[in-house]
Coordinates of C-alpha atoms and ligand atoms in Angstrom, one line a residue:
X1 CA 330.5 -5.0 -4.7
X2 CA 329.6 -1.6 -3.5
X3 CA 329.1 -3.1 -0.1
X4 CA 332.9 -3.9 0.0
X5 CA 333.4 0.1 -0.9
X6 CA 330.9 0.9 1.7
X7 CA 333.2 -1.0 4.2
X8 CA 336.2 0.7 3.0
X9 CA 334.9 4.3 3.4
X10 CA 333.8 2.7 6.9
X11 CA 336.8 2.0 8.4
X12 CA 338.5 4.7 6.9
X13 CA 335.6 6.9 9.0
X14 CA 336.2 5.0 12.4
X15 CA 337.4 7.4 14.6
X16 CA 336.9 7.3 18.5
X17 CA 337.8 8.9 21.6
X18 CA 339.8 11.7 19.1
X19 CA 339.9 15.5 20.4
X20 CA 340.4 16.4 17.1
X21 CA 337.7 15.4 14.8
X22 CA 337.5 16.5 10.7
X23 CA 334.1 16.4 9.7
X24 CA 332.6 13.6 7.3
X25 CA 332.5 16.2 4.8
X26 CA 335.5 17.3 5.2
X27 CA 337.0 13.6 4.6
X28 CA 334.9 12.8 1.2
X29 CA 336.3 17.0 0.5
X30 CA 339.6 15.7 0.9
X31 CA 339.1 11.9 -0.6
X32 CA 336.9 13.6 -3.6
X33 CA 338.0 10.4 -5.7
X34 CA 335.6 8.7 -3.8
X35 CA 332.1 9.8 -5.0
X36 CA 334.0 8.6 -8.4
X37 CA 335.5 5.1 -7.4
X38 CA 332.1 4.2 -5.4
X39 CA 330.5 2.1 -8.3
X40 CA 333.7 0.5 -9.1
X41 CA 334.6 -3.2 -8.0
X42 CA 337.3 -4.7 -5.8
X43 CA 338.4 -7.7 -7.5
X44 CA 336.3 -10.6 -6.0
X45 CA 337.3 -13.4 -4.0
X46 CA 336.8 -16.5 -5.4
X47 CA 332.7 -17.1 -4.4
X48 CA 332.5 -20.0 -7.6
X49 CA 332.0 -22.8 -5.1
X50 CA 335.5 -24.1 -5.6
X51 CA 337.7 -22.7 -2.7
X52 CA 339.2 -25.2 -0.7
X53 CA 339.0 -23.0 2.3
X54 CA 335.9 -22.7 2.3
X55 CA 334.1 -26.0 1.5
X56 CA 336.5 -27.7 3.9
X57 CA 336.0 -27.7 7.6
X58 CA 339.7 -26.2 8.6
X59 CA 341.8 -29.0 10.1
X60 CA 342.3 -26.3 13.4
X61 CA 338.3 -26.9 13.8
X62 CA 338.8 -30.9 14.3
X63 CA 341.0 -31.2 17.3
X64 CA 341.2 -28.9 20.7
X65 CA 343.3 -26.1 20.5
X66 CA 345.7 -25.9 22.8
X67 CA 345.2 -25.3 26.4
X68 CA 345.6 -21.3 27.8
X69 CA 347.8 -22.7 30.1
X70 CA 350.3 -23.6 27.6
X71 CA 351.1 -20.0 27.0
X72 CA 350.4 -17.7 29.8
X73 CA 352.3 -15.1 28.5
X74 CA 350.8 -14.8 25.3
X75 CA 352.9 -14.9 21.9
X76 CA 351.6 -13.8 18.5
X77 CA 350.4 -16.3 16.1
X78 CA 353.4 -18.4 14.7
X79 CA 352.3 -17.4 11.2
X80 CA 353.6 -13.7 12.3
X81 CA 357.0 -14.8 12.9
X82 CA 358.3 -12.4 10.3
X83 CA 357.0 -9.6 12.4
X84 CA 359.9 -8.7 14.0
X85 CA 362.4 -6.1 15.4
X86 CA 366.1 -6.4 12.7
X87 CA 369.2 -4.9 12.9
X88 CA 372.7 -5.0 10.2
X89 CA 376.0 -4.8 11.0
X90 CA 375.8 -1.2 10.0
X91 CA 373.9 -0.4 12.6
X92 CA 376.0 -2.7 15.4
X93 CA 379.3 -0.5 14.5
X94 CA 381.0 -3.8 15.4
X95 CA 379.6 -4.8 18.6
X96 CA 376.0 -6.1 19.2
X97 CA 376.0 -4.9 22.7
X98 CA 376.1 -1.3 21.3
X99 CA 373.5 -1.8 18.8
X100 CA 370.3 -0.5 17.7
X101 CA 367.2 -2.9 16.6
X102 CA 365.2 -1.2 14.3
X103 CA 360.6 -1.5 14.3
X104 CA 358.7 -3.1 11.8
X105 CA 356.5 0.1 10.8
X106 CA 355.3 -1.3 7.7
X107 CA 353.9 -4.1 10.1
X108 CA 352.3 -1.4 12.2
X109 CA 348.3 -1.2 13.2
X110 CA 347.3 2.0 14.7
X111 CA 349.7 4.1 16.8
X112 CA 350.6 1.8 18.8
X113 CA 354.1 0.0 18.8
X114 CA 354.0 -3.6 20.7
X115 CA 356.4 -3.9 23.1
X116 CA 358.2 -7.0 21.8
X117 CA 358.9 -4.4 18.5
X118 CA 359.6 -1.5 20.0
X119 CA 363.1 -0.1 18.4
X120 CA 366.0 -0.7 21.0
X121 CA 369.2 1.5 21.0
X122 CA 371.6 0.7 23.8
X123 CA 375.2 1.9 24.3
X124 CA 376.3 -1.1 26.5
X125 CA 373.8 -3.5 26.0
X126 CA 370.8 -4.5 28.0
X127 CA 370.6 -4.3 31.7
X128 CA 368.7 -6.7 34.2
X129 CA 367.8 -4.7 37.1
X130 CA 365.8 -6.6 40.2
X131 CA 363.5 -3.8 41.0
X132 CA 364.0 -4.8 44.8
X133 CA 367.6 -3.5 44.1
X134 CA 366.3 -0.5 42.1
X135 CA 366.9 2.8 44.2
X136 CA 366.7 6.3 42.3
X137 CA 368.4 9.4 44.2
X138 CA 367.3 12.7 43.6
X139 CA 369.8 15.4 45.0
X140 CA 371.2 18.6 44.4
X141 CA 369.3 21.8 44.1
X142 CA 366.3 20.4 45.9
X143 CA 364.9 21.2 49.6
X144 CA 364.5 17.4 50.5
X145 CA 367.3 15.2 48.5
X146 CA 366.1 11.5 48.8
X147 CA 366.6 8.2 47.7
X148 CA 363.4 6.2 46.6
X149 CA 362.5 2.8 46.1
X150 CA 360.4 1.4 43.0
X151 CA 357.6 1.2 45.5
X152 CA 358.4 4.3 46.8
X153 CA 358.2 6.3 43.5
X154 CA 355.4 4.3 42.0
X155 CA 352.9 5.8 45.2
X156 CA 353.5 9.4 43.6
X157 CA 350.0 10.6 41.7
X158 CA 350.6 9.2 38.3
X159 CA 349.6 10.0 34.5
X160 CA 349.3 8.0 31.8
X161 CA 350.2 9.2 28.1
X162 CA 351.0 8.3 24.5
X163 CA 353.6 9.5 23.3
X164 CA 356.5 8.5 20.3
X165 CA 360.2 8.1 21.0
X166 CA 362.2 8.5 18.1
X167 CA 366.4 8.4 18.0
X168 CA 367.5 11.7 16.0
X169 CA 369.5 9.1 13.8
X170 CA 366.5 8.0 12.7
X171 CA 366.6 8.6 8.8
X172 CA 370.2 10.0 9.0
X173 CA 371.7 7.4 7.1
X174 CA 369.7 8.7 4.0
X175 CA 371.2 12.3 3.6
X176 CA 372.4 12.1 0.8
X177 CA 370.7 9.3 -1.2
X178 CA 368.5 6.6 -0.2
X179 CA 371.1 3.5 1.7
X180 CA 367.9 1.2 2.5
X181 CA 365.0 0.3 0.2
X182 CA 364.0 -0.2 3.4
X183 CA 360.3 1.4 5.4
X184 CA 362.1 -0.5 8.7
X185 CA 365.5 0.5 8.2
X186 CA 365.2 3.9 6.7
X187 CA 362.9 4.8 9.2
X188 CA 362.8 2.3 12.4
X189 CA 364.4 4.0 14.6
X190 CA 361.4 5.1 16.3
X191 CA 358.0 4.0 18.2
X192 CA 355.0 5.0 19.6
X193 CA 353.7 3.8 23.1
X194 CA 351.4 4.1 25.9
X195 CA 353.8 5.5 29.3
X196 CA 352.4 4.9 32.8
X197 CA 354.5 6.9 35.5
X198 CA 354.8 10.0 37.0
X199 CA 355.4 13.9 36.1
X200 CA 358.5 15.2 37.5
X201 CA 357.2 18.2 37.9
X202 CA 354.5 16.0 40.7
X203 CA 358.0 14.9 42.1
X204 CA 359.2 18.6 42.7
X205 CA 356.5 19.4 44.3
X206 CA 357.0 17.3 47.4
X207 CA 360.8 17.5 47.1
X208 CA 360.7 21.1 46.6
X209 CA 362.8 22.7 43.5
X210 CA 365.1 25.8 44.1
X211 CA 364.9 28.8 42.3
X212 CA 368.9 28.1 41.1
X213 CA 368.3 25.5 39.6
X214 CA 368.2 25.3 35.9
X215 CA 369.3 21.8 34.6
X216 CA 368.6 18.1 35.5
X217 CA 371.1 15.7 35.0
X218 CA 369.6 11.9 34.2
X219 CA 371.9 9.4 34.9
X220 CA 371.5 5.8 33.9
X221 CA 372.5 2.3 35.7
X222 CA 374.0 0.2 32.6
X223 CA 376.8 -0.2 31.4
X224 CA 377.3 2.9 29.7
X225 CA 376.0 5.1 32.3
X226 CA 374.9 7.3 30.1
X227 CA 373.9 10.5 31.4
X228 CA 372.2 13.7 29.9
X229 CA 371.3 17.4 30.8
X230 CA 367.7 18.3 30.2
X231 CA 366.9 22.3 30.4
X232 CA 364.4 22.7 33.9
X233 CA 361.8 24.0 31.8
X234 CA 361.1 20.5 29.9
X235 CA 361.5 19.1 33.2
X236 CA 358.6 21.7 34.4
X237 CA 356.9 21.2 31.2
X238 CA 356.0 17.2 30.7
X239 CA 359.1 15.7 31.5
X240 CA 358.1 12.1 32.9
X241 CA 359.8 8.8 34.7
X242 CA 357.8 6.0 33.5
X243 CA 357.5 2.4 34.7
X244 CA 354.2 1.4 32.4
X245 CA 354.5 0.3 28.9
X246 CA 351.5 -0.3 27.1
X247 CA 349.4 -1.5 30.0
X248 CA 353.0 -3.4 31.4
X249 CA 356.0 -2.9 32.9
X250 CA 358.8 -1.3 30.9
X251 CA 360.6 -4.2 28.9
X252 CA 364.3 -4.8 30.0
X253 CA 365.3 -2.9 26.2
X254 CA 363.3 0.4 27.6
X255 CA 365.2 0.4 30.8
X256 CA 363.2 -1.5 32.8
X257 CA 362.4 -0.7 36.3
X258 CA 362.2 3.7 35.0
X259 CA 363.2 5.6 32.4
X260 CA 363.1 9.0 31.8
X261 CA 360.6 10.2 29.0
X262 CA 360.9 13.7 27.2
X263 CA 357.5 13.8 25.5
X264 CA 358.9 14.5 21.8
X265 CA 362.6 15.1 22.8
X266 CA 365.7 13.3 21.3
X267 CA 365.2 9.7 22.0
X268 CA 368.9 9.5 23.5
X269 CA 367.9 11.9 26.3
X270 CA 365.2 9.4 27.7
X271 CA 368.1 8.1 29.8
X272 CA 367.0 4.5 30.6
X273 CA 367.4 2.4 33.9
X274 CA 367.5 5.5 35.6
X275 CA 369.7 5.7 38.5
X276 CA 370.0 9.8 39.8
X277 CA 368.6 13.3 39.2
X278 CA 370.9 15.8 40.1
X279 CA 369.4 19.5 39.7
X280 CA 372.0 22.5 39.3
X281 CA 372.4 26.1 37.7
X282 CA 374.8 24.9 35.3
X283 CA 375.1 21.7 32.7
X284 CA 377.3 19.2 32.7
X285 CA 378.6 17.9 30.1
X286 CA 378.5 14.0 31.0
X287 CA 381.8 12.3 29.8
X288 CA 382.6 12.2 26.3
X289 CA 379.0 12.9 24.9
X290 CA 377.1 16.4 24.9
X291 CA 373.9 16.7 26.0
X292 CA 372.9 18.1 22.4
X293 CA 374.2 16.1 19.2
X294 CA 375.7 18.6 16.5
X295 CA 377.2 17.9 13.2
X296 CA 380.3 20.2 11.8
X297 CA 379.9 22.4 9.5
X298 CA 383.2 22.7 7.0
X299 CA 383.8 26.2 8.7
X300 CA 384.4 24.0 12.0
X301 CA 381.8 25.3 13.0
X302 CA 379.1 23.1 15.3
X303 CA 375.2 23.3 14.2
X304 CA 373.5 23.4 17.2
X305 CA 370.2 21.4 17.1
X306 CA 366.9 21.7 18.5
X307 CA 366.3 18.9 21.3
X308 CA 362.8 17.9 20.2
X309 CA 362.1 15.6 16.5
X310 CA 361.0 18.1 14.3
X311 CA 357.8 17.4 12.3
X312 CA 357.7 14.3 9.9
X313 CA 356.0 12.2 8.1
X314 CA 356.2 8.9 6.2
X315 CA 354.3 6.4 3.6
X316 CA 353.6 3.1 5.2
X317 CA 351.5 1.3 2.5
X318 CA 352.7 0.7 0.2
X319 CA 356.2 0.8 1.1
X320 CA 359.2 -1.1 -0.4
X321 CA 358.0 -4.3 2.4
X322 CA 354.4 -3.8 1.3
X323 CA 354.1 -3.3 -2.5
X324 CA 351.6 -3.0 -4.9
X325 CA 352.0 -5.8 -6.7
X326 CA 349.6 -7.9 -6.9
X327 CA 347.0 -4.8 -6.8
X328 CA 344.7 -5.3 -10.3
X329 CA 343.7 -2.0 -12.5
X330 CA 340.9 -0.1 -10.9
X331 CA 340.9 -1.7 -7.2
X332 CA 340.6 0.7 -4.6
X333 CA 343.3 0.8 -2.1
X334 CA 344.0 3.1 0.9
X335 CA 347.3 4.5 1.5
X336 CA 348.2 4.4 4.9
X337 CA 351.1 6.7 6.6
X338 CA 352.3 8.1 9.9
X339 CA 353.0 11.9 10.9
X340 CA 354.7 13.0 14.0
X341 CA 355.8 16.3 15.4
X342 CA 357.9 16.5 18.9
X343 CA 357.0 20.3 18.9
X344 CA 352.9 19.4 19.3
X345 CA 350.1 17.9 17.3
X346 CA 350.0 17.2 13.7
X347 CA 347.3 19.5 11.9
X348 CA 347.5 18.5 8.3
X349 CA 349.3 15.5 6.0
X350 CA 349.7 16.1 2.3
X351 CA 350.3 13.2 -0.2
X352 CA 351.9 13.7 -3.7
X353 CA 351.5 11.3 -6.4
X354 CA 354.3 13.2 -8.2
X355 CA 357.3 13.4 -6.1
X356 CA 355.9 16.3 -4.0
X357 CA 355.2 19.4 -7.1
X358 CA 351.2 18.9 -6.4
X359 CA 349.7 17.7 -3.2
X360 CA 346.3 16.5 -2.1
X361 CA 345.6 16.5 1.7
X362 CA 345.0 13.3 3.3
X363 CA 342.6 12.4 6.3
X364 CA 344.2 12.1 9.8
X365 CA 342.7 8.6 11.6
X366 CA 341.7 8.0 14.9
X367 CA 343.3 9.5 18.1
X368 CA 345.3 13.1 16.8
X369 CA 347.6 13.7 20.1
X370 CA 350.6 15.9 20.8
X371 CA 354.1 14.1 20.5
X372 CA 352.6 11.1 19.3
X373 CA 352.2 9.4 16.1
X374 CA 349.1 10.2 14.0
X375 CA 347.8 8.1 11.6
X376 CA 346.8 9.1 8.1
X377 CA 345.2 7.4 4.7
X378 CA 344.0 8.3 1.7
X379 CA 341.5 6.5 -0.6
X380 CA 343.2 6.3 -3.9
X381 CA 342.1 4.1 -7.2
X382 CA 345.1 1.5 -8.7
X383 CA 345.7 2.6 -12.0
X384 CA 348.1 -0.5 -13.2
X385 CA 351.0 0.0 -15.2
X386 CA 351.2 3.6 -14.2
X387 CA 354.2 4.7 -11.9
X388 CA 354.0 7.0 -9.2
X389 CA 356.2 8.9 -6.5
X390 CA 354.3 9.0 -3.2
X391 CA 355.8 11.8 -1.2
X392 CA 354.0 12.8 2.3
X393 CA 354.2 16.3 3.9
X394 CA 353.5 16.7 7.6
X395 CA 352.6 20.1 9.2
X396 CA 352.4 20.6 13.3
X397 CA 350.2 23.1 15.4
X398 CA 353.8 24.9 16.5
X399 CA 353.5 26.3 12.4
X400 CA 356.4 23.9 11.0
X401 CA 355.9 22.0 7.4
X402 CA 358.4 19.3 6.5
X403 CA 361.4 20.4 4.3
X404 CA 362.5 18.6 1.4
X405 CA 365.6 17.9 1.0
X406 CA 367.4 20.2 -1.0
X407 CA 365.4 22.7 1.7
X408 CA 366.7 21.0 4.6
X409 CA 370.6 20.3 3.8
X410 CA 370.2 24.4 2.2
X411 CA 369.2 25.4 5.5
X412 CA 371.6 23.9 7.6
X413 CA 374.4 24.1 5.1
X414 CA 375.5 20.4 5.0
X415 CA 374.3 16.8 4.2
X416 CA 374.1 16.0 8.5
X417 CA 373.7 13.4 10.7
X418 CA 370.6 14.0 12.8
X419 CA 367.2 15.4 12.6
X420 CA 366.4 14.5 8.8
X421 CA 362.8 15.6 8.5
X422 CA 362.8 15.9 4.9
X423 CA 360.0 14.5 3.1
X424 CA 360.5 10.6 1.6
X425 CA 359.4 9.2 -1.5
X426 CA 358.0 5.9 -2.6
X427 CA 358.4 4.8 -6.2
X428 CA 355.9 2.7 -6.5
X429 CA 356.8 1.2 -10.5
X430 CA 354.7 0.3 -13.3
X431 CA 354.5 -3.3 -11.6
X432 CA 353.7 -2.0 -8.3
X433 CA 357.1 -2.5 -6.6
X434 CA 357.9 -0.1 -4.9
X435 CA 361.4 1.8 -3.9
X436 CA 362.9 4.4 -2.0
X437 CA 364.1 7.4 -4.1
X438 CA 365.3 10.8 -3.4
X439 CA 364.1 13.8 -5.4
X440 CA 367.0 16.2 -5.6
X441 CA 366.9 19.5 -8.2
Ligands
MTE1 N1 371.0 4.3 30.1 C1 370.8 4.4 28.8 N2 369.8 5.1 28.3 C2 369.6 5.3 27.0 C3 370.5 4.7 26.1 C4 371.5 3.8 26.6 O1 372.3 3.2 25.9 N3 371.7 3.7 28.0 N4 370.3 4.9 24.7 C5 369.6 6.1 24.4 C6 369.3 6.3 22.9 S1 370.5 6.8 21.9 C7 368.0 6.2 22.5 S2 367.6 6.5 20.9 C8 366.9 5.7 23.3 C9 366.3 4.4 22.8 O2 365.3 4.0 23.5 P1 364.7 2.5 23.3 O3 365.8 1.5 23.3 O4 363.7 2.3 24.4 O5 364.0 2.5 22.0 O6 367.3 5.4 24.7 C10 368.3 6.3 25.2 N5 368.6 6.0 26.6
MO2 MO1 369.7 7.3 19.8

């Protein structure tokens, strides 16, 4: 049985490619249970002789499988047919054109969000562009105003990077107490994907930026021609339009032919099926919606938020989809979460068994980039019948630490809307369900 530990502490060690490597030390430092756990069994698989599946040759192993050309766009496995993006009626307001379809994180492998779950927010449903149609115009302050083609724009030097996108209504419908016992609903409004196009910033330099100009308006194609004003120094900074997604082209829901992407930015500013960039030394203030979302204060007053996600964090295993019961006393389990900052790169994840009064610090996984999600885990040993709250605290290299919540709605003055980055807690119960719960004082 200590091989099966051996694998554990294995996997949990895998790390490639990462800039950011913590020691080995430092992981066993921080997973000091464990030295202590590395004698113990995980219960054993049935190895009596008896198992069915075993003694059996598998009816799959007696026919041909099916031909490659049966499928050539590949689907998952029909057994993962629960795997998929959901949505409520809450969440449609009424109209499932206007909807938002939230990602199966609890489902999640790695950092990477398939593009058949990525979370889909549209404000006038999905839009079918034929990229031979597809022209982007880019006007205003600029030297050389032009109007490009998909081929056109795709022949500019281009970058490919990993990056999350995340709605700032993600989490916003638990202000005040927890509305889903839910990993997907409570926190779904977000994913992580690999972006293929090209740097803005590459764009300007050929079409030549004035000095005036200080804002880029991003208009999109659809229905809702919704358009937003980014500040010229993101634009400058990383600002991207992207026509890759995860080694593909952008999915109709992402705003397929080009989007705009704003590494770590508000999801709703990545203005999708992109139609014009018009550059200018003021803002506009694009029909109805402002470019920054604000929530009231009762003073009248507007809170005026930062664009970028601030730093977060959240449990994924167990979570209310993926509980502990049918875990047995003394089996060793790792606890799995994400942690994402749109300021920069995550430098440290803390887990609390207690609702968040004493913390341990958990070991970041594989590939630690800026603006992206970062995996985390944590070797821990299943005591049965003992009940836990498993809070997570994130912390970025731009110095922030995640609130709680009595911090956060102190700070701002109200229960908001947008930008929850307080820290979450899983109940996990004496019989390893587990719940969302809030810890107020
Ligand atoms: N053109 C256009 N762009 C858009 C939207 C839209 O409805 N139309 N929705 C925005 C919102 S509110 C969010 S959160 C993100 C969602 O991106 P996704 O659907 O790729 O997840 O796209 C943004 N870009
Ligand atoms: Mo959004």
């Amino acid at each position: 049985m200590k091989k099966l530990v051996d694998v554990l502490k294995k996997n949990s060690l895998q790390k490639t490619q990462e800039p950011k490597l913590t020691s080995r030390r430092e992981f066993f430092k921080k997973t000091g249970t464990l030295s202590a756990i590395a004698a113990t069994a995980i219960s054993p698989l049935t190895l009596k002789g008896d198992d069915d599946a075993i003694i059996h040759h598998p009816e799959w192993g007696q026919v041909w499988g099916d031909p490659v050309t049966k499928n050539l766009y590949g689907m998952p496995s029909k057994y993962e047919h629960n795997n998929t993006r959901r949505y409520t009626k809450l969440l449609a307001s009424g109209n499932y054109r206007a909807s938002i379809a939230v990602t199966p994180i609890h489902e999640s492998e790695g950092i990477i969000t398939p593009n058949g779950l990525f979370f889909n927010r549209t404000h006038g449903g999905v839009a079918h562009i034929d990229p031979k149609k597809y022209r982007l115009m880019i006007h205003g302050l600029v030297k050389k105003p032009i109007v490009l083609t998909l081929e056109q724009l795709k022949r500019y030097p281009k970058v490919t990077r990993i990056h999350f996108i995340e709605c700032p209504a993600n989490g916003g419908q638990e202000w005040r107490r927890p509305q889903y016992n839910s990993l997907q609903f409570a926190k779904g409004f977000m994913s992580c994907a690999q972006w293929t196009g090209v740097y803005i910033k590459t764009l300007l330099e050929d079409l030549g930026l004035k000095p005036e100009a200080k804002w880029m308006l991003a208009e999109g194609s659809d229905s809702s021609e919704m358009a937003r004003t980014v500040p010229i120094e993101k634009v400058l900074d990383d600002a991207m339009l992207v026509w890759g997604q995860n080694g593909e082209a952008l999915r109709p829901e992402q705003g397929y032919p080009v989007r705009l992407l704003l590494p770590g930015w508000e999801g709703n500013l990545c203005v999708k099926w992109l139609k014009r960039l018009e550059f200018a030394s003021e803002p506009w203030y694009a029909k109805e919606e402002t470019s920054k979302y604000t929530v009231l204060k009762p003073d009248g007053k507007a809170i005026q938020h930062f664009y970028a996600n601030e730093v977060n964090s959240t449990v994924v295993s167990p979570s209310p989809e993926k509980p502990w019961t049918d875990l047995k006393d003394g089996e060793i389990v790792e606890i799995e979460g994400l942690a994402w900052s749109g300021m920069g790169t995550i430098t440290r994840v803390d887990l609390s068994f207690d609702g968040g009064r004493n913390y341990v610090e958990a070991n970041l996984k594989g590939l630690v980039l800026p603006k992206c999600w970062t995996r985390w885990s944590y070797i821990h040993k299943y005591k049965k019948g003992e009940r836990l709250l498993l809070t997570s605290r994130a912390m970025d290299d731009a110095g922030y630490i995640q609130p709680t919540i009595d911090e956060e709605v102190g700070m701002i003055g109200v229960e908001g809307v947008y930008h929850r980055n307080a820290v979450e807690t899983w109940e996990v119960t004496e019989n390893g369900e587990v719940n969302h719960v809030q810890i107020r004082s």
